[in-house]
PDB file of C-alpha atoms and ligand atoms in Angstrom:
ATOM      1  CA  MET Y  10      24.724  17.411   3.718  1.00 55.00           C
ATOM      2  CA  LEU Y  11      21.396  15.940   2.107  1.00 69.00           C
ATOM      3  CA  ARG Y  12      20.427  13.204   4.128  1.00 88.00           C
ATOM      4  CA  CYS Y  13      19.397  10.315   1.494  1.00 95.00           C
ATOM      5  CA  VAL Y  14      16.395   8.824   1.305  1.00 98.00           C
ATOM      6  CA  THR Y  15      15.757   5.242   0.150  1.00 98.00           C
ATOM      7  CA  ARG Y  16      13.039   2.888  -0.275  1.00 98.00           C
ATOM      8  CA  PHE Y  17      11.903  -0.683  -0.686  1.00 98.00           C
ATOM      9  CA  ALA Y  18       9.126  -1.014  -3.115  1.00 98.00           C
ATOM     10  CA  PRO Y  19       7.895  -4.571  -3.575  1.00 98.00           C
ATOM     11  CA  SER Y  20       4.759  -5.846  -5.078  1.00 97.00           C
ATOM     12  CA  PRO Y  21       2.951  -8.443  -3.002  1.00 98.00           C
ATOM     13  CA  THR Y  22       2.327 -11.193  -5.488  1.00 96.00           C
ATOM     14  CA  GLY Y  23       4.108 -13.574  -3.123  1.00 94.00           C
ATOM     15  CA  TYR Y  24       6.081 -13.901  -0.178  1.00 95.00           C
ATOM     16  CA  LEU Y  25       9.668 -12.215   0.186  1.00 95.00           C
ATOM     17  CA  HIS Y  26      12.585 -14.313  -0.682  1.00 93.00           C
ATOM     18  CA  LEU Y  27      16.388 -13.830  -0.030  1.00 94.00           C
ATOM     19  CA  GLY Y  28      16.666 -11.510  -3.082  1.00 94.00           C
ATOM     20  CA  HIS Y  29      14.413  -9.166  -1.679  1.00 96.00           C
ATOM     21  CA  ALA Y  30      15.906  -9.361   1.676  1.00 97.00           C
ATOM     22  CA  HIS Y  31      19.238  -8.063   0.066  1.00 96.00           C
ATOM     23  CA  SER Y  32      17.331  -5.341  -1.615  1.00 97.00           C
ATOM     24  CA  ALA Y  33      15.626  -4.051   1.288  1.00 98.00           C
ATOM     25  CA  LEU Y  34      18.851  -4.388   3.403  1.00 98.00           C
ATOM     26  CA  ASP Y  35      20.723  -2.393   1.154  1.00 98.00           C
ATOM     27  CA  GLY Y  36      18.472   0.442   0.796  1.00 98.00           C
ATOM     28  CA  TRP Y  37      18.004   0.215   4.796  1.00 98.00           C
ATOM     29  CA  ARG Y  38      21.452   0.076   5.614  1.00 97.00           C
ATOM     30  CA  ARG Y  39      22.462   3.098   3.274  1.00 97.00           C
ATOM     31  CA  ALA Y  40      19.293   5.376   5.238  1.00 97.00           C
ATOM     32  CA  ARG Y  41      20.394   4.498   8.408  1.00 96.00           C
ATOM     33  CA  ALA Y  42      24.080   4.870   8.180  1.00 94.00           C
ATOM     34  CA  GLY Y  43      23.648   8.250   7.160  1.00 85.00           C
ATOM     35  CA  GLY Y  44      20.743   9.252   9.627  1.00 93.00           C
ATOM     36  CA  GLY Y  45      18.349   9.299   6.361  1.00 96.00           C
ATOM     37  CA  ARG Y  46      14.988   8.061   6.034  1.00 98.00           C
ATOM     38  CA  PHE Y  47      13.828   4.566   4.891  1.00 98.00           C
ATOM     39  CA  LEU Y  48      10.281   3.836   3.499  1.00 98.00           C
ATOM     40  CA  LEU Y  49       8.257   1.237   2.707  1.00 98.00           C
ATOM     41  CA  ARG Y  50       6.087   1.455  -0.384  1.00 98.00           C
ATOM     42  CA  LEU Y  51       3.344  -1.787  -1.490  1.00 98.00           C
ATOM     43  CA  GLU Y  52       3.251  -1.409  -5.245  1.00 98.00           C
ATOM     44  CA  ASP Y  53      -0.079  -3.430  -5.528  1.00 97.00           C
ATOM     45  CA  ILE Y  54      -1.823  -1.811  -8.411  1.00 95.00           C
ATOM     46  CA  ASP Y  55      -1.948  -5.198 -10.361  1.00 93.00           C
ATOM     47  CA  PRO Y  56      -5.513  -6.441  -8.922  1.00 90.00           C
ATOM     48  CA  GLY Y  57      -4.968  -9.710 -10.794  1.00 92.00           C
ATOM     49  CA  ARG Y  58      -1.597 -10.702  -9.131  1.00 94.00           C
ATOM     50  CA  CYS Y  59      -1.537  -8.663  -5.655  1.00 96.00           C
ATOM     51  CA  ARG Y  60      -2.939 -10.488  -2.621  1.00 97.00           C
ATOM     52  CA  ARG Y  61      -3.923  -8.969   1.037  1.00 96.00           C
ATOM     53  CA  GLU Y  62      -2.159 -12.079   2.955  1.00 97.00           C
ATOM     54  CA  TYR Y  63       1.132 -11.082   0.767  1.00 97.00           C
ATOM     55  CA  ALA Y  64       1.252  -7.526   1.735  1.00 98.00           C
ATOM     56  CA  VAL Y  65       0.622  -8.700   5.348  1.00 98.00           C
ATOM     57  CA  GLY Y  66       3.360 -10.924   5.091  1.00 98.00           C
ATOM     58  CA  ILE Y  67       5.849  -8.470   3.624  1.00 98.00           C
ATOM     59  CA  GLU Y  68       5.158  -6.253   6.660  1.00 98.00           C
ATOM     60  CA  GLU Y  69       5.700  -9.251   9.220  1.00 98.00           C
ATOM     61  CA  ASP Y  70       8.882 -11.018   7.075  1.00 98.00           C
ATOM     62  CA  LEU Y  71      10.663  -7.468   7.072  1.00 98.00           C
ATOM     63  CA  ARG Y  72       9.953  -6.807  10.748  1.00 98.00           C
ATOM     64  CA  TRP Y  73      11.219 -10.361  11.695  1.00 98.00           C
ATOM     65  CA  LEU Y  74      14.236  -9.577   9.487  1.00 98.00           C
ATOM     66  CA  GLY Y  75      14.985  -6.541  11.964  1.00 98.00           C
ATOM     67  CA  LEU Y  76      14.162  -3.812   9.364  1.00 98.00           C
ATOM     68  CA  ASP Y  77      11.831  -0.668  10.365  1.00 98.00           C
ATOM     69  CA  TRP Y  78      10.893   2.053   8.227  1.00 98.00           C
ATOM     70  CA  ASP Y  79       9.837   5.528   8.478  1.00 98.00           C
ATOM     71  CA  GLY Y  80       6.089   6.970   8.395  1.00 96.00           C
ATOM     72  CA  PRO Y  81       3.320   4.879   6.822  1.00 98.00           C
ATOM     73  CA  VAL Y  82       3.798   2.682   4.272  1.00 98.00           C
ATOM     74  CA  ARG Y  83       2.643   3.850   0.929  1.00 98.00           C
ATOM     75  CA  VAL Y  84       0.004   1.506  -0.718  1.00 98.00           C
ATOM     76  CA  GLN Y  85      -0.378   2.256  -4.173  1.00 98.00           C
ATOM     77  CA  SER Y  86      -3.829   1.181  -4.880  1.00 96.00           C
ATOM     78  CA  GLU Y  87      -4.854   3.713  -2.372  1.00 97.00           C
ATOM     79  CA  HIS Y  88      -3.759   6.647  -4.710  1.00 97.00           C
ATOM     80  CA  LEU Y  89      -4.967   5.799  -7.918  1.00 96.00           C
ATOM     81  CA  ALA Y  90      -6.326   9.619  -8.483  1.00 96.00           C
ATOM     82  CA  GLU Y  91      -3.125  10.499  -8.226  1.00 97.00           C
ATOM     83  CA  TYR Y  92      -1.692   8.510 -11.225  1.00 97.00           C
ATOM     84  CA  ARG Y  93      -4.851   9.346 -12.689  1.00 97.00           C
ATOM     85  CA  ALA Y  94      -3.631  13.444 -12.575  1.00 97.00           C
ATOM     86  CA  ALA Y  95      -0.379  12.368 -13.915  1.00 98.00           C
ATOM     87  CA  LEU Y  96      -1.624  10.307 -16.801  1.00 98.00           C
ATOM     88  CA  ASP Y  97      -4.148  13.428 -17.767  1.00 97.00           C
ATOM     89  CA  SER Y  98      -0.968  15.657 -17.848  1.00 98.00           C
ATOM     90  CA  LEU Y  99       0.464  13.542 -20.479  1.00 98.00           C
ATOM     91  CA  ALA Y 100      -2.572  13.315 -22.247  1.00 97.00           C
ATOM     92  CA  ALA Y 101      -3.422  16.976 -22.619  1.00 97.00           C
ATOM     93  CA  ARG Y 102       0.189  17.307 -24.106  1.00 98.00           C
ATOM     94  CA  GLY Y 103      -0.766  14.467 -26.644  1.00 97.00           C
ATOM     95  CA  LEU Y 104       1.875  12.009 -25.257  1.00 98.00           C
ATOM     96  CA  LEU Y 105      -0.649   9.284 -24.521  1.00 98.00           C
ATOM     97  CA  TYR Y 106      -3.190   7.498 -26.806  1.00 98.00           C
ATOM     98  CA  PRO Y 107      -5.855   4.618 -26.318  1.00 98.00           C
ATOM     99  CA  CYS Y 108      -4.672   1.245 -27.145  1.00 98.00           C
ATOM    100  CA  PHE Y 109      -7.611  -1.278 -27.985  1.00 98.00           C
ATOM    101  CA  CYS Y 110      -5.280  -4.298 -29.094  1.00 97.00           C
ATOM    102  CA  THR Y 111      -5.591  -7.579 -27.737  1.00 96.00           C
ATOM    103  CA  ARG Y 112      -2.640  -9.529 -26.730  1.00 94.00           C
ATOM    104  CA  GLN Y 113      -3.520 -11.943 -29.799  1.00 95.00           C
ATOM    105  CA  GLU Y 114      -3.648  -8.906 -32.141  1.00 94.00           C
ATOM    106  CA  ILE Y 115      -0.337  -7.617 -31.060  1.00 94.00           C
ATOM    107  CA  ALA Y 116       1.144 -11.218 -31.300  1.00 93.00           C
ATOM    108  CA  ARG Y 117      -0.425 -11.417 -34.836  1.00 93.00           C
ATOM    109  CA  ASP Y 118       0.685  -8.152 -36.007  1.00 90.00           C
ATOM    110  CA  ILE Y 119       4.326  -8.579 -34.687  1.00 91.00           C
ATOM    111  CA  ALA Y 120       4.686 -11.985 -36.658  1.00 89.00           C
ATOM    112  CA  ALA Y 121       3.357 -10.401 -39.981  1.00 88.00           C
ATOM    113  CA  SER Y 122       5.703  -7.334 -39.832  1.00 83.00           C
ATOM    114  CA  LEU Y 123       8.747  -8.055 -41.707  1.00 77.00           C
ATOM    115  CA  SER Y 124      11.162  -6.457 -38.960  1.00 80.00           C
ATOM    116  CA  ALA Y 125       9.744  -6.906 -35.315  1.00 79.00           C
ATOM    117  CA  PRO Y 126      12.199  -5.190 -33.183  1.00 88.00           C
ATOM    118  CA  HIS Y 127      12.729  -6.208 -29.636  1.00 91.00           C
ATOM    119  CA  GLY Y 128      13.056  -4.065 -26.474  1.00 91.00           C
ATOM    120  CA  PRO Y 129      14.336  -5.039 -23.155  1.00 90.00           C
ATOM    121  CA  ASP Y 130      10.962  -6.330 -22.259  1.00 87.00           C
ATOM    122  CA  GLY Y 131      10.657  -8.279 -25.270  1.00 88.00           C
ATOM    123  CA  PRO Y 132       9.110  -7.257 -29.078  1.00 91.00           C
ATOM    124  CA  LEU Y 133       7.935  -3.812 -29.333  1.00 94.00           C
ATOM    125  CA  TYR Y 134       4.495  -2.658 -29.689  1.00 96.00           C
ATOM    126  CA  PRO Y 135       3.956  -2.325 -33.770  1.00 93.00           C
ATOM    127  CA  GLY Y 136       2.075   0.938 -33.211  1.00 94.00           C
ATOM    128  CA  THR Y 137      -1.468  -0.328 -34.780  1.00 94.00           C
ATOM    129  CA  CYS Y 138      -3.465   2.182 -32.581  1.00 97.00           C
ATOM    130  CA  ARG Y 139      -1.103   4.951 -33.032  1.00 97.00           C
ATOM    131  CA  GLY Y 140      -2.589   6.159 -36.099  1.00 95.00           C
ATOM    132  CA  LEU Y 141      -6.335   5.795 -35.149  1.00 98.00           C
ATOM    133  CA  SER Y 142      -8.247   9.278 -35.943  1.00 97.00           C
ATOM    134  CA  GLU Y 143      -9.726  11.464 -32.731  1.00 96.00           C
ATOM    135  CA  PRO Y 144     -13.412  10.317 -34.220  1.00 98.00           C
ATOM    136  CA  GLU Y 145     -12.368   6.888 -34.200  1.00 98.00           C
ATOM    137  CA  ARG Y 146     -10.817   7.021 -30.681  1.00 97.00           C
ATOM    138  CA  ALA Y 147     -13.501   8.602 -29.224  1.00 97.00           C
ATOM    139  CA  ARG Y 148     -16.234   6.430 -30.822  1.00 98.00           C
ATOM    140  CA  ARG Y 149     -14.518   3.125 -29.451  1.00 97.00           C
ATOM    141  CA  ILE Y 150     -14.098   4.665 -26.216  1.00 97.00           C
ATOM    142  CA  ALA Y 151     -17.709   5.798 -25.854  1.00 97.00           C
ATOM    143  CA  THR Y 152     -18.954   2.426 -26.947  1.00 97.00           C
ATOM    144  CA  GLY Y 153     -16.976   1.128 -23.832  1.00 96.00           C
ATOM    145  CA  GLU Y 154     -14.214  -0.779 -25.516  1.00 97.00           C
ATOM    146  CA  ALA Y 155     -11.453  -1.781 -23.266  1.00 97.00           C
ATOM    147  CA  HIS Y 156      -8.105   0.106 -23.909  1.00 97.00           C
ATOM    148  CA  ALA Y 157      -4.601   0.704 -22.438  1.00 97.00           C
ATOM    149  CA  LEU Y 158      -3.070   4.201 -22.453  1.00 98.00           C
ATOM    150  CA  ARG Y 159       0.622   3.830 -24.221  1.00 98.00           C
ATOM    151  CA  LEU Y 160       3.013   6.683 -24.492  1.00 98.00           C
ATOM    152  CA  ASP Y 161       3.804   7.881 -27.892  1.00 98.00           C
ATOM    153  CA  ILE Y 162       7.587   7.339 -27.262  1.00 98.00           C
ATOM    154  CA  ALA Y 163       8.859   9.298 -30.479  1.00 98.00           C
ATOM    155  CA  ARG Y 164       6.547  12.294 -29.143  1.00 98.00           C
ATOM    156  CA  ALA Y 165       7.810  11.868 -25.973  1.00 98.00           C
ATOM    157  CA  VAL Y 166      11.614  11.823 -26.488  1.00 98.00           C
ATOM    158  CA  ALA Y 167      11.065  14.841 -28.874  1.00 98.00           C
ATOM    159  CA  CYS Y 168       9.991  16.713 -25.924  1.00 97.00           C
ATOM    160  CA  VAL Y 169      12.937  16.616 -23.948  1.00 97.00           C
ATOM    161  CA  PRO Y 170      16.442  18.014 -24.103  1.00 97.00           C
ATOM    162  CA  ALA Y 171      18.776  15.588 -26.006  1.00 96.00           C
ATOM    163  CA  GLY Y 172      21.680  13.656 -23.888  1.00 96.00           C
ATOM    164  CA  LEU Y 173      19.200  12.190 -20.864  1.00 98.00           C
ATOM    165  CA  SER Y 174      21.203  10.108 -18.637  1.00 98.00           C
ATOM    166  CA  PHE Y 175      20.936   9.052 -14.917  1.00 98.00           C
ATOM    167  CA  HIS Y 176      23.401   8.885 -12.178  1.00 98.00           C
ATOM    168  CA  GLU Y 177      24.521   5.051 -11.369  1.00 98.00           C
ATOM    169  CA  GLU Y 178      26.536   4.606  -8.180  1.00 98.00           C
ATOM    170  CA  GLY Y 179      30.249   3.581  -9.213  1.00 97.00           C
ATOM    171  CA  GLU Y 180      29.721   4.141 -13.031  1.00 98.00           C
ATOM    172  CA  GLY Y 181      28.606   7.854 -13.366  1.00 98.00           C
ATOM    173  CA  ARG Y 182      26.279   9.514 -16.059  1.00 98.00           C
ATOM    174  CA  VAL Y 183      24.643   6.688 -18.102  1.00 98.00           C
ATOM    175  CA  ALA Y 184      23.061   7.589 -21.085  1.00 98.00           C
ATOM    176  CA  CYS Y 185      19.221   6.728 -21.487  1.00 98.00           C
ATOM    177  CA  GLN Y 186      17.774   5.683 -24.534  1.00 97.00           C
ATOM    178  CA  PRO Y 187      14.010   4.941 -23.835  1.00 97.00           C
ATOM    179  CA  GLN Y 188      13.137   4.415 -27.233  1.00 96.00           C
ATOM    180  CA  ARG Y 189      14.322   1.090 -26.934  1.00 96.00           C
ATOM    181  CA  PHE Y 190      11.073   0.100 -24.992  1.00 96.00           C
ATOM    182  CA  GLY Y 191       8.554   1.302 -27.869  1.00 97.00           C
ATOM    183  CA  ASP Y 192       5.061   2.610 -26.899  1.00 97.00           C
ATOM    184  CA  VAL Y 193       5.028   1.520 -23.506  1.00 97.00           C
ATOM    185  CA  VAL Y 194       1.869   1.081 -21.478  1.00 97.00           C
ATOM    186  CA  LEU Y 195       1.154   3.535 -18.724  1.00 98.00           C
ATOM    187  CA  ALA Y 196      -2.320   2.466 -17.690  1.00 97.00           C
ATOM    188  CA  ARG Y 197      -3.079  -0.997 -18.434  1.00 94.00           C
ATOM    189  CA  LYS Y 198      -6.896  -2.086 -19.470  1.00 93.00           C
ATOM    190  CA  ASP Y 199      -7.413  -4.015 -16.361  1.00 88.00           C
ATOM    191  CA  ALA Y 200      -5.314  -1.610 -14.002  1.00 88.00           C
ATOM    192  CA  PRO Y 201      -5.532   2.003 -13.695  1.00 87.00           C
ATOM    193  CA  ALA Y 202      -1.717   2.608 -13.956  1.00 93.00           C
ATOM    194  CA  SER Y 203       1.328   0.756 -14.453  1.00 94.00           C
ATOM    195  CA  TYR Y 204       4.337   0.002 -13.056  1.00 96.00           C
ATOM    196  CA  HIS Y 205       6.935   2.702 -14.999  1.00 97.00           C
ATOM    197  CA  LEU Y 206       4.217   5.441 -13.888  1.00 98.00           C
ATOM    198  CA  CYS Y 207       3.756   4.686 -10.302  1.00 98.00           C
ATOM    199  CA  VAL Y 208       7.204   3.949  -9.452  1.00 98.00           C
ATOM    200  CA  THR Y 209       8.266   7.362 -10.742  1.00 98.00           C
ATOM    201  CA  HIS Y 210       5.344   9.271  -9.319  1.00 98.00           C
ATOM    202  CA  ASP Y 211       6.101   7.993  -5.804  1.00 98.00           C
ATOM    203  CA  ASP Y 212       9.815   8.047  -6.174  1.00 98.00           C
ATOM    204  CA  ALA Y 213       9.250  11.868  -6.498  1.00 98.00           C
ATOM    205  CA  LEU Y 214       6.391  12.451  -4.318  1.00 98.00           C
ATOM    206  CA  GLN Y 215       8.011  10.818  -1.411  1.00 98.00           C
ATOM    207  CA  GLY Y 216      11.657  12.485  -1.927  1.00 98.00           C
ATOM    208  CA  VAL Y 217      13.618   9.429  -2.662  1.00 98.00           C
ATOM    209  CA  THR Y 218      17.112  10.534  -3.363  1.00 98.00           C
ATOM    210  CA  LEU Y 219      18.866   7.217  -3.960  1.00 98.00           C
ATOM    211  CA  VAL Y 220      16.614   4.293  -5.789  1.00 98.00           C
ATOM    212  CA  THR Y 221      18.404   0.911  -4.427  1.00 98.00           C
ATOM    213  CA  ARG Y 222      16.886  -2.069  -6.442  1.00 98.00           C
ATOM    214  CA  GLY Y 223      17.822  -4.894  -8.460  1.00 96.00           C
ATOM    215  CA  ALA Y 224      20.046  -4.754 -11.782  1.00 97.00           C
ATOM    216  CA  ASP Y 225      16.803  -6.411 -13.711  1.00 95.00           C
ATOM    217  CA  LEU Y 226      15.335  -3.010 -13.335  1.00 97.00           C
ATOM    218  CA  LYS Y 227      18.252  -1.226 -14.369  1.00 98.00           C
ATOM    219  CA  PRO Y 228      17.380  -0.968 -18.539  1.00 97.00           C
ATOM    220  CA  ALA Y 229      13.986   0.611 -17.054  1.00 97.00           C
ATOM    221  CA  THR Y 230      15.799   3.500 -15.465  1.00 98.00           C
ATOM    222  CA  ASP Y 231      15.838   5.040 -19.034  1.00 98.00           C
ATOM    223  CA  LEU Y 232      12.118   5.497 -19.159  1.00 98.00           C
ATOM    224  CA  HIS Y 233      11.595   6.632 -15.693  1.00 98.00           C
ATOM    225  CA  ARG Y 234      14.367   9.251 -16.372  1.00 98.00           C
ATOM    226  CA  LEU Y 235      12.365  10.367 -19.470  1.00 98.00           C
ATOM    227  CA  LEU Y 236       8.955  10.277 -17.416  1.00 98.00           C
ATOM    228  CA  GLN Y 237      10.872  12.475 -14.726  1.00 98.00           C
ATOM    229  CA  VAL Y 238      11.956  15.172 -17.212  1.00 98.00           C
ATOM    230  CA  LEU Y 239       8.412  14.960 -19.065  1.00 98.00           C
ATOM    231  CA  MET Y 240       6.771  15.499 -15.443  1.00 98.00           C
ATOM    232  CA  ASP Y 241       9.225  18.025 -13.979  1.00 98.00           C
ATOM    233  CA  TRP Y 242      10.017  15.493 -11.121  1.00 98.00           C
ATOM    234  CA  PRO Y 243      13.228  15.568  -9.210  1.00 98.00           C
ATOM    235  CA  GLU Y 244      16.139  12.961 -10.327  1.00 98.00           C
ATOM    236  CA  PRO Y 245      17.047  10.585  -7.943  1.00 98.00           C
ATOM    237  CA  ALA Y 246      20.227   8.768  -7.787  1.00 98.00           C
ATOM    238  CA  TYR Y 247      20.341   5.001  -8.524  1.00 98.00           C
ATOM    239  CA  ALA Y 248      22.591   1.730  -7.093  1.00 98.00           C
ATOM    240  CA  HIS Y 249      21.316  -1.205  -8.916  1.00 98.00           C
ATOM    241  CA  HIS Y 250      22.898  -4.406  -6.972  1.00 97.00           C
ATOM    242  CA  PRO Y 251      23.578  -7.634  -8.740  1.00 94.00           C
ATOM    243  CA  LEU Y 252      20.673 -10.066  -8.414  1.00 92.00           C
ATOM    244  CA  LEU Y 253      21.135 -12.943  -5.589  1.00 87.00           C
ATOM    245  CA  LEU Y 254      21.598 -16.370  -7.384  1.00 84.00           C
ATOM    246  CA  ASP Y 255      20.608 -19.816  -6.192  1.00 79.00           C
ATOM    247  CA  ALA Y 256      23.049 -22.722  -6.098  1.00 75.00           C
ATOM    248  CA  SER Y 257      22.673 -23.520  -9.689  1.00 78.00           C
ATOM    249  CA  GLY Y 258      23.382 -20.164 -10.615  1.00 80.00           C
ATOM    250  CA  ARG Y 259      19.650 -19.385 -11.526  1.00 82.00           C
ATOM    251  CA  ARG Y 260      18.091 -15.803 -10.268  1.00 80.00           C
ATOM    252  CA  LEU Y 261      15.788 -16.429  -7.258  1.00 75.00           C
ATOM    253  CA  ALA Y 262      12.093 -15.988  -8.014  1.00 69.00           C
ATOM    254  CA  LYS Y 263       8.987 -15.758  -5.888  1.00 62.00           C
ATOM    255  CA  ARG Y 264       8.321 -19.482  -7.007  1.00 63.00           C
ATOM    256  CA  ASP Y 265      11.306 -20.634  -4.916  1.00 64.00           C
ATOM    257  CA  ARG Y 266       9.684 -21.557  -1.849  1.00 60.00           C
ATOM    258  CA  ALA Y 267      13.041 -22.701  -0.364  1.00 62.00           C
ATOM    259  CA  ALA Y 268      14.040 -19.426  -0.207  1.00 80.00           C
ATOM    260  CA  THR Y 269      11.202 -17.512   1.096  1.00 93.00           C
ATOM    261  CA  LEU Y 270      11.683 -15.690   4.574  1.00 96.00           C
ATOM    262  CA  ARG Y 271       8.966 -17.495   5.915  1.00 95.00           C
ATOM    263  CA  ASP Y 272      10.333 -20.962   5.419  1.00 94.00           C
ATOM    264  CA  LEU Y 273      13.604 -20.119   6.148  1.00 95.00           C
ATOM    265  CA  ARG Y 274      12.045 -19.105   9.541  1.00 96.00           C
ATOM    266  CA  ALA Y 275       9.733 -21.937   9.921  1.00 95.00           C
ATOM    267  CA  SER Y 276      13.207 -24.087   9.399  1.00 94.00           C
ATOM    268  CA  GLY Y 277      14.809 -22.598  12.210  1.00 96.00           C
ATOM    269  CA  VAL Y 278      16.686 -20.123  10.343  1.00 96.00           C
ATOM    270  CA  SER Y 279      17.484 -16.911  12.794  1.00 97.00           C
ATOM    271  CA  PRO Y 280      17.142 -13.237  11.531  1.00 98.00           C
ATOM    272  CA  ALA Y 281      21.049 -12.828  11.689  1.00 98.00           C
ATOM    273  CA  GLU Y 282      21.766 -15.888   9.604  1.00 97.00           C
ATOM    274  CA  ALA Y 283      18.964 -14.717   7.161  1.00 96.00           C
ATOM    275  CA  ARG Y 284      20.660 -11.611   7.017  1.00 97.00           C
ATOM    276  CA  ALA Y 285      23.983 -13.065   6.169  1.00 96.00           C
ATOM    277  CA  MET Y 286      22.384 -15.390   3.625  1.00 94.00           C
ATOM    278  CA  ALA Y 287      21.133 -12.488   1.990  1.00 95.00           C
ATOM    279  CA  GLY Y 288      24.852 -10.633   1.775  1.00 94.00           C
ATOM    280  CA  PHE Y 289      24.614  -8.659   4.892  1.00 94.00           C
ATOM    281  CA  GLY Y 290      26.324 -10.765   7.695  1.00 84.00           C
TER     282      GLY Y 290
HETATM  283  N1  LIG S 296       7.636  -3.150  -7.243  1.00 57.61           N
HETATM  284  C1  LIG S 296       8.757  -3.637  -8.328  1.00 57.61           C
HETATM  285  C2  LIG S 296       9.131  -4.984  -7.875  1.00 57.61           C
HETATM  286  O1  LIG S 296       8.763  -5.781  -7.162  1.00 57.61           O
HETATM  287  C3  LIG S 296      10.143  -2.687  -7.697  1.00 57.61           C
HETATM  288  C4  LIG S 296      10.044  -1.561  -8.020  1.00 57.61           C
HETATM  289  C5  LIG S 296      11.541  -0.810  -7.756  1.00 57.61           C
HETATM  290  O2  LIG S 296      11.974  -1.116  -6.672  1.00 57.61           O
HETATM  291  O3  LIG S 296      11.639   0.277  -8.641  1.00 57.61           O
HETATM  292  O4  LIG S 296       9.805  -5.652  -8.715  1.00 57.61           O
END
């Protein structure tokens, strides 16, 4: 039987809370139950929000919780050339285009359009830069104008066989509709890659066979499957878990200091109690 490889892939933008503990324990338990592998990956490509102290804190908190992981921690910011190569491959097929728009310009164009379609992450990019000519793109890039790289979603979808789907534990095949995201950003102006690209790249590279993560990321799986097929990366299975809620029924967030593992530890909670609070007693 194929041994399962799972991972926990937090972004070091804050300290871990009980929701993260739930995700980490879910992946760890599944791997350890079947003699598989459990990997830790720091998704730190956003230089504005990620901090070294949080990265160090994540490892400390996971060890305190009683988790261990296999092999070295993969730190995404140390692998930017690999993401660049994936972007180059998509660009060579005409699937990416430079987008020079500012946030304000995008908001203005959305406000001015008669129908502003919404996707899972909010209003869709109205396509302002999609139609720029090659000479215009080259000129603006040559002048050093900051630009993101967007996926031309219509072209990308046209490149893959119809009927794209993924396997969700307990549900079977789930149909994907990546068009719902519009022309997503795969490389940001201020960061050389984006979450969607890096997460799919790394899950493939690291041989992850089962992606365990919160249900908030389930819609993004449509896009991840599209990238996997475009890049000829293997397809993992998925098990999205319900998000942990606080006493008032709101989902836990990094701003909820009381629920961070550090604060629980400081207030005398034991690792076993924290595991139970995270749903794994
Ligand atoms: N880095 C993402 C986050 O912290 C999770 C990525 C994933 O599990 O796919 O929200």
